[in-house]
Short mmCIF file of C-alpha atoms and ligand atoms in Angstrom, two decimals:
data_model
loop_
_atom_site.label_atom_id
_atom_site.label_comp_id
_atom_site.label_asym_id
_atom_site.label_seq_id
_atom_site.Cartn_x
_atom_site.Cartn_y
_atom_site.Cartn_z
CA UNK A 579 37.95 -92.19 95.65
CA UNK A 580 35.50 -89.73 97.25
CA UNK A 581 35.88 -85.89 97.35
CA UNK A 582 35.06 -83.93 100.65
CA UNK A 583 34.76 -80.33 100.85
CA UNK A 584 32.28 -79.84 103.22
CA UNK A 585 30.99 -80.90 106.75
CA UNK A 586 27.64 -80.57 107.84
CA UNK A 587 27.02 -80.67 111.36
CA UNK A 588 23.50 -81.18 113.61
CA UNK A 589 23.76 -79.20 116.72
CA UNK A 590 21.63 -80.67 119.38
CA UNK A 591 23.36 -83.99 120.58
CA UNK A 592 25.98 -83.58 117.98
CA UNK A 593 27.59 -80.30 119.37
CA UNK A 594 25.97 -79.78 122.63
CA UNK A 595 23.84 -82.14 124.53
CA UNK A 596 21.35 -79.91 125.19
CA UNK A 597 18.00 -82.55 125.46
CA UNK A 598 18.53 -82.57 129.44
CA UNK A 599 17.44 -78.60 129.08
CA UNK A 600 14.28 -79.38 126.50
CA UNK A 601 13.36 -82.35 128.72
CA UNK A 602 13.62 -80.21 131.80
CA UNK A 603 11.09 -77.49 130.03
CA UNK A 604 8.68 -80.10 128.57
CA UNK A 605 8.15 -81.41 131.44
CA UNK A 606 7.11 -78.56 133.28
CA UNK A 607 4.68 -77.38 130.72
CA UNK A 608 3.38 -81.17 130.73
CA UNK A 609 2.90 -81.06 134.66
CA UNK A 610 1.02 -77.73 134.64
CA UNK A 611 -1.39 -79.99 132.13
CA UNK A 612 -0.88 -82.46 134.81
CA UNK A 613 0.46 -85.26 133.21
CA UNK A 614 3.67 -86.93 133.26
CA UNK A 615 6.60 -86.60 130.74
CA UNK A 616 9.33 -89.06 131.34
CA UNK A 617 13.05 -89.17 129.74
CA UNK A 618 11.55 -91.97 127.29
CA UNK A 619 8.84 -89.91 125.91
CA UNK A 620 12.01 -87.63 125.52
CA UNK A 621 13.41 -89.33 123.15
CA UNK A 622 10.74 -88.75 120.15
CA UNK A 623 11.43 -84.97 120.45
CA UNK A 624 15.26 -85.62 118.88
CA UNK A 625 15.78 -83.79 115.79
CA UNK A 626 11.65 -82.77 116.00
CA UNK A 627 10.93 -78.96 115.34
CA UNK A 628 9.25 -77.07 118.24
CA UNK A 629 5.60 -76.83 117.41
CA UNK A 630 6.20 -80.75 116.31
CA UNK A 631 7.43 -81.25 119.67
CA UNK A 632 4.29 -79.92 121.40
CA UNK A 633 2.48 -82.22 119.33
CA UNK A 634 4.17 -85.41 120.57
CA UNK A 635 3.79 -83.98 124.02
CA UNK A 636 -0.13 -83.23 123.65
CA UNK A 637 -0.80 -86.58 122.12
CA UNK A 638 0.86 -88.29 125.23
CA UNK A 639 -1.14 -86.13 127.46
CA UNK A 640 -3.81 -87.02 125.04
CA UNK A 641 -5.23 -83.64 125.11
CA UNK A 642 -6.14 -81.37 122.24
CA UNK A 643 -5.58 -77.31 122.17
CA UNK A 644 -6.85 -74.48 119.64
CA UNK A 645 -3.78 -73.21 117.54
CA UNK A 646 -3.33 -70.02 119.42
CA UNK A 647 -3.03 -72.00 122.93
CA UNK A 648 -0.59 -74.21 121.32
CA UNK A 649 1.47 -71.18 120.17
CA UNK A 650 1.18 -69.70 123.64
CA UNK A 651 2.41 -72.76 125.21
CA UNK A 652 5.22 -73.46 122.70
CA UNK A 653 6.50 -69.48 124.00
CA UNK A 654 6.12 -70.30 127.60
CA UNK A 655 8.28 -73.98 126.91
CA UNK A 656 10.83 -71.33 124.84
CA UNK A 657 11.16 -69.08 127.72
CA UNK A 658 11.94 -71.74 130.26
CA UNK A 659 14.59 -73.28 127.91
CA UNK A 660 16.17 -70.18 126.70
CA UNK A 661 17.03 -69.48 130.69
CA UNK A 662 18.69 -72.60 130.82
CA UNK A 663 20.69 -72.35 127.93
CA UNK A 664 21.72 -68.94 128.46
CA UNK A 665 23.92 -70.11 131.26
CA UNK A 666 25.73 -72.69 129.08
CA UNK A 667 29.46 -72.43 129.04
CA UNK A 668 32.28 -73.68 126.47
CA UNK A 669 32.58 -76.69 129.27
CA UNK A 670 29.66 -78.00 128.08
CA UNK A 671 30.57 -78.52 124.25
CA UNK A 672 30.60 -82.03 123.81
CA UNK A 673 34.13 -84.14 124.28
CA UNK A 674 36.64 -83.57 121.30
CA UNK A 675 33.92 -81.51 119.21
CA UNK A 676 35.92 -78.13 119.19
CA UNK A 677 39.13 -79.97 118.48
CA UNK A 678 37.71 -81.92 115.63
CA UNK A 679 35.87 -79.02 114.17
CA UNK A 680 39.76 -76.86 114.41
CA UNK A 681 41.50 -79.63 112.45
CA UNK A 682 38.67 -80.14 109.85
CA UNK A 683 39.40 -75.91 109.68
CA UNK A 684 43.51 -76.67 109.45
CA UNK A 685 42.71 -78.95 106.65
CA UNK A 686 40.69 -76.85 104.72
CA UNK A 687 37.08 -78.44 104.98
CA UNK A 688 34.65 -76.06 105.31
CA UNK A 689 32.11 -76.54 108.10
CA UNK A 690 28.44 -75.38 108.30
CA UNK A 691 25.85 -75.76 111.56
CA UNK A 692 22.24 -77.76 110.05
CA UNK A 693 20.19 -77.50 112.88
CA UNK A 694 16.41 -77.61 113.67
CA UNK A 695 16.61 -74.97 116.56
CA UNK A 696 15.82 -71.72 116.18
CA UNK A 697 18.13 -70.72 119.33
CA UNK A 698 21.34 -72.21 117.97
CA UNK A 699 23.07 -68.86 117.13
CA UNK A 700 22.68 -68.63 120.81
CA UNK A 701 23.60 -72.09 121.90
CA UNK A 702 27.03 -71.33 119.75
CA UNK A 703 27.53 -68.19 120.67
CA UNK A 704 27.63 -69.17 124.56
CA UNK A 705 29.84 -72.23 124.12
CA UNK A 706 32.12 -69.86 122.36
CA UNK A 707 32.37 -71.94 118.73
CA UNK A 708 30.35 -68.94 115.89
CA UNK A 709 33.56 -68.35 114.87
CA UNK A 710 34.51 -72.51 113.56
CA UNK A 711 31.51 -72.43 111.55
CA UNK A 712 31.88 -71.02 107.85
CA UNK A 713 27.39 -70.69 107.87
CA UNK A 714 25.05 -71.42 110.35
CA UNK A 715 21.39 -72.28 108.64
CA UNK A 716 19.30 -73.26 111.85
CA UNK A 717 15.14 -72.87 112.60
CA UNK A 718 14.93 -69.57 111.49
CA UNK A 719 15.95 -69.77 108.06
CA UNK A 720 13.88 -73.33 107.04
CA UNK A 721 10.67 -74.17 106.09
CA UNK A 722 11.06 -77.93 106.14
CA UNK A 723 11.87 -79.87 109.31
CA UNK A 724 14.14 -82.75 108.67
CA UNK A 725 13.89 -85.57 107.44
CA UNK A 726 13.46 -83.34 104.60
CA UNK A 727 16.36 -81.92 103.46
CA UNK A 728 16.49 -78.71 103.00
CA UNK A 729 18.54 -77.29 106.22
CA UNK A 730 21.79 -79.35 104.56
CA UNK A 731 20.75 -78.32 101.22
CA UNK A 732 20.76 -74.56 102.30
CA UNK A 733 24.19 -75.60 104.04
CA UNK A 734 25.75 -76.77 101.29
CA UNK A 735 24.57 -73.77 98.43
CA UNK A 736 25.41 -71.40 101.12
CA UNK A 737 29.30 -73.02 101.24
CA UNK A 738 28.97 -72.90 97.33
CA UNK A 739 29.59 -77.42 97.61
CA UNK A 740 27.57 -79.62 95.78
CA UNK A 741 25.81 -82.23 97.83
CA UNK A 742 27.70 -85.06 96.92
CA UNK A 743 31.03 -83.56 98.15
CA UNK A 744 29.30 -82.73 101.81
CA UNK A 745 29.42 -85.42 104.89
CA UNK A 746 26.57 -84.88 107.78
CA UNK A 747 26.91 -85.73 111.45
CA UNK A 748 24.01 -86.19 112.75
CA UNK A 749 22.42 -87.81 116.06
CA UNK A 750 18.68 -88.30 115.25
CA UNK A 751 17.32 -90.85 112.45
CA UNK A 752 15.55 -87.79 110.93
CA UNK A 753 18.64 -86.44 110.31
CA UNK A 754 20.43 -89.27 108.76
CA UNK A 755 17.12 -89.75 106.72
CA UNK A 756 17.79 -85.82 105.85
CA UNK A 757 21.52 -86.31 104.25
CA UNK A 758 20.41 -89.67 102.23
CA UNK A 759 17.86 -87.49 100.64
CA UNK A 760 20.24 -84.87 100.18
CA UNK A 761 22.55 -87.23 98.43
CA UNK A 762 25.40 -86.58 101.21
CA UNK A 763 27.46 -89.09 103.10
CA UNK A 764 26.18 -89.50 106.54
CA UNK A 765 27.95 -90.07 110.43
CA UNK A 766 25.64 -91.06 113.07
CA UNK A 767 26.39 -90.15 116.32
CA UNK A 768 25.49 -92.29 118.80
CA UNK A 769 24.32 -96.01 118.65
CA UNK A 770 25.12 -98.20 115.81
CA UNK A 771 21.55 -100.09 116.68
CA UNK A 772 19.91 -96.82 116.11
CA UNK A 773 21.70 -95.08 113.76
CA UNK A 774 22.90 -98.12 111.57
CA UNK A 775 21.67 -97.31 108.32
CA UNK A 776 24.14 -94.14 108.40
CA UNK A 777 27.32 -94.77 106.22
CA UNK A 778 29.39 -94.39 109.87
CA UNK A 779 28.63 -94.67 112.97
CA UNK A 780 30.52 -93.09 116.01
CA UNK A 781 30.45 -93.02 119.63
CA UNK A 782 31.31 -89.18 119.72
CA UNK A 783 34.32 -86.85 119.13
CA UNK A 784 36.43 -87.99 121.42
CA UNK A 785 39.90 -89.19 119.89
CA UNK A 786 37.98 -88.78 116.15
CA UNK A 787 40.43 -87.60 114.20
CA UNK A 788 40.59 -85.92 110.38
CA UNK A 789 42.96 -89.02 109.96
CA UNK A 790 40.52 -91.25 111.28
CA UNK A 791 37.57 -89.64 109.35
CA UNK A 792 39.65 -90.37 106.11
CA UNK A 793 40.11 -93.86 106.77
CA UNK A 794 36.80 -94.04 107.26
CA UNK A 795 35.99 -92.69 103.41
CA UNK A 796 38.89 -95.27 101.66
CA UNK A 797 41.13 -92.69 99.96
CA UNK A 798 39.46 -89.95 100.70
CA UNK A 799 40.43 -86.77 98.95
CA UNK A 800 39.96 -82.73 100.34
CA UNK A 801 39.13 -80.84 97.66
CA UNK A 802 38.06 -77.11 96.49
CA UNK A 803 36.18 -77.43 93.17
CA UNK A 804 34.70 -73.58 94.25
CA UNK A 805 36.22 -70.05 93.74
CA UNK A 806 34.87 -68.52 96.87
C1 BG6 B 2299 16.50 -79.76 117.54
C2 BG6 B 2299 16.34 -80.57 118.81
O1 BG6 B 2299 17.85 -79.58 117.26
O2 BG6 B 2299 15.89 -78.49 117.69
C3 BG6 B 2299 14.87 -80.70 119.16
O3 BG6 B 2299 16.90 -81.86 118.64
C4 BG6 B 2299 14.25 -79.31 119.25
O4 BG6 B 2299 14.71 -81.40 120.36
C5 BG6 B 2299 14.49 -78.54 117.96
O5 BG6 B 2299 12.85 -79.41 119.52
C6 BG6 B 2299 13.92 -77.12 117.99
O6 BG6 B 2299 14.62 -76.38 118.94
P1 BG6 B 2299 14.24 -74.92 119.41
O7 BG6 B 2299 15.46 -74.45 120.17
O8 BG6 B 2299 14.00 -74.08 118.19
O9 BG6 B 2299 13.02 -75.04 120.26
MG1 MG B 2300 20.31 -83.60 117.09
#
């Protein structure tokens, strides 16, 4: 039998897919250092803090900067992002995300956001979903970038659940790394070749249902074991 009280979700590629913006913005800083960033190179910035990011993009470009530079040119990425996603729209939530998130709700699960970026209040805010979310601990409020796992920890004091009682869904191996060594149950989202060593893996949201995400435990109970 396993307990559920909590879900945990990642927000980038989980939520929203939001890479094609990042991509979009890392590339332009990497062209003004005048090398290439392709959607391959991408891929390693999944999951990866900000100033981690820059890293991976520097060592491609195989150049080196003094911090303050790096800081500079982390901003100037920021700013090009943040213009993008200020024009997101609920349209751009990801396939059967909100309706997922509204049954989890109807069947009282609480839900909290574990995410890396430091502009997801925004990102939720302009897709219209703050209000499904119970807490929100994003890249403002950690210290540790996953695959530690603090942001889920914080999540799941923060919803007063033990760890053990909390189920992640995450798209990024750091993040699946993140619930194992938070002791939760874990969902990948995206490619079972990737993400295999998650407990589950799905495609996406689309047609997921709480009945489906019960099978998926065996007999599956939804429990409070919290006065809130
Ligand atoms: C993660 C993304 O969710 O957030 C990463 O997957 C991103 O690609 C990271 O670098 C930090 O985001 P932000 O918005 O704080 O720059
Ligand atoms: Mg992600």
């Amino acid at each position: 039998m396993t307990t559920i009280e909590a879900c945990l979700f990642d927000l980038d590629g989980v939520v929203v897919d939001t890479a094609k913006y990042h991509f979009i913005a890392w590339k332009a800083l990497a062209e003004e250092l005048g090398f290439e960033f392709t959607l391959e190179d991408n891929e390693r910035l999944k999951g990866v803090s900000r100033m981690q990011s820059l890293e991976i993009l520097l060592e491609i470009g195989g150049l080196q900067f003094p911090e303050q530079e790096k800081l500079a040119m982390a901003e100037k990425k920021n700013t090009l992002y943040v213009s993008y996603i200020e024009k997101m729209t609920p349209e751009e939530t990801l396939p059967g995300v909100e309706q997922f998130l509204q049954e989890l709700r109807d069947n009282g699960i609480k839900i909290g956001l574990g995410s890396a970026s430091k502009n997801a209040p925004m990102i939720l805010d302009r897709i219209q979903l703050t209000h499904l979310f119970d807490v929100v601990v994003d890249g403002n409020s950690i210290s540790e970038a996953k695959p530690n796992p603090e942001v889920f920890l914080k999540g799941a004091e923060k919803l007063k659940v033990l760890p053990e009682y909390c189920v992640v869904f995450e798209d990024a191996i750091a993040g699946i790394e993140a619930a194992q060594h938070a002791n939760m149950f874990s969902i990948g989202i995206g490619d079972p070749e990737t993400l295999g060593f998650a407990d589950l893996v799905i495609p996406g949201f689309d047609g997921f249902t709480v009945s489906k995400f019960k099978s998926a435990f065996g007999e599956m109970t939804i429990e409070n074991h919290t006065d809130t």
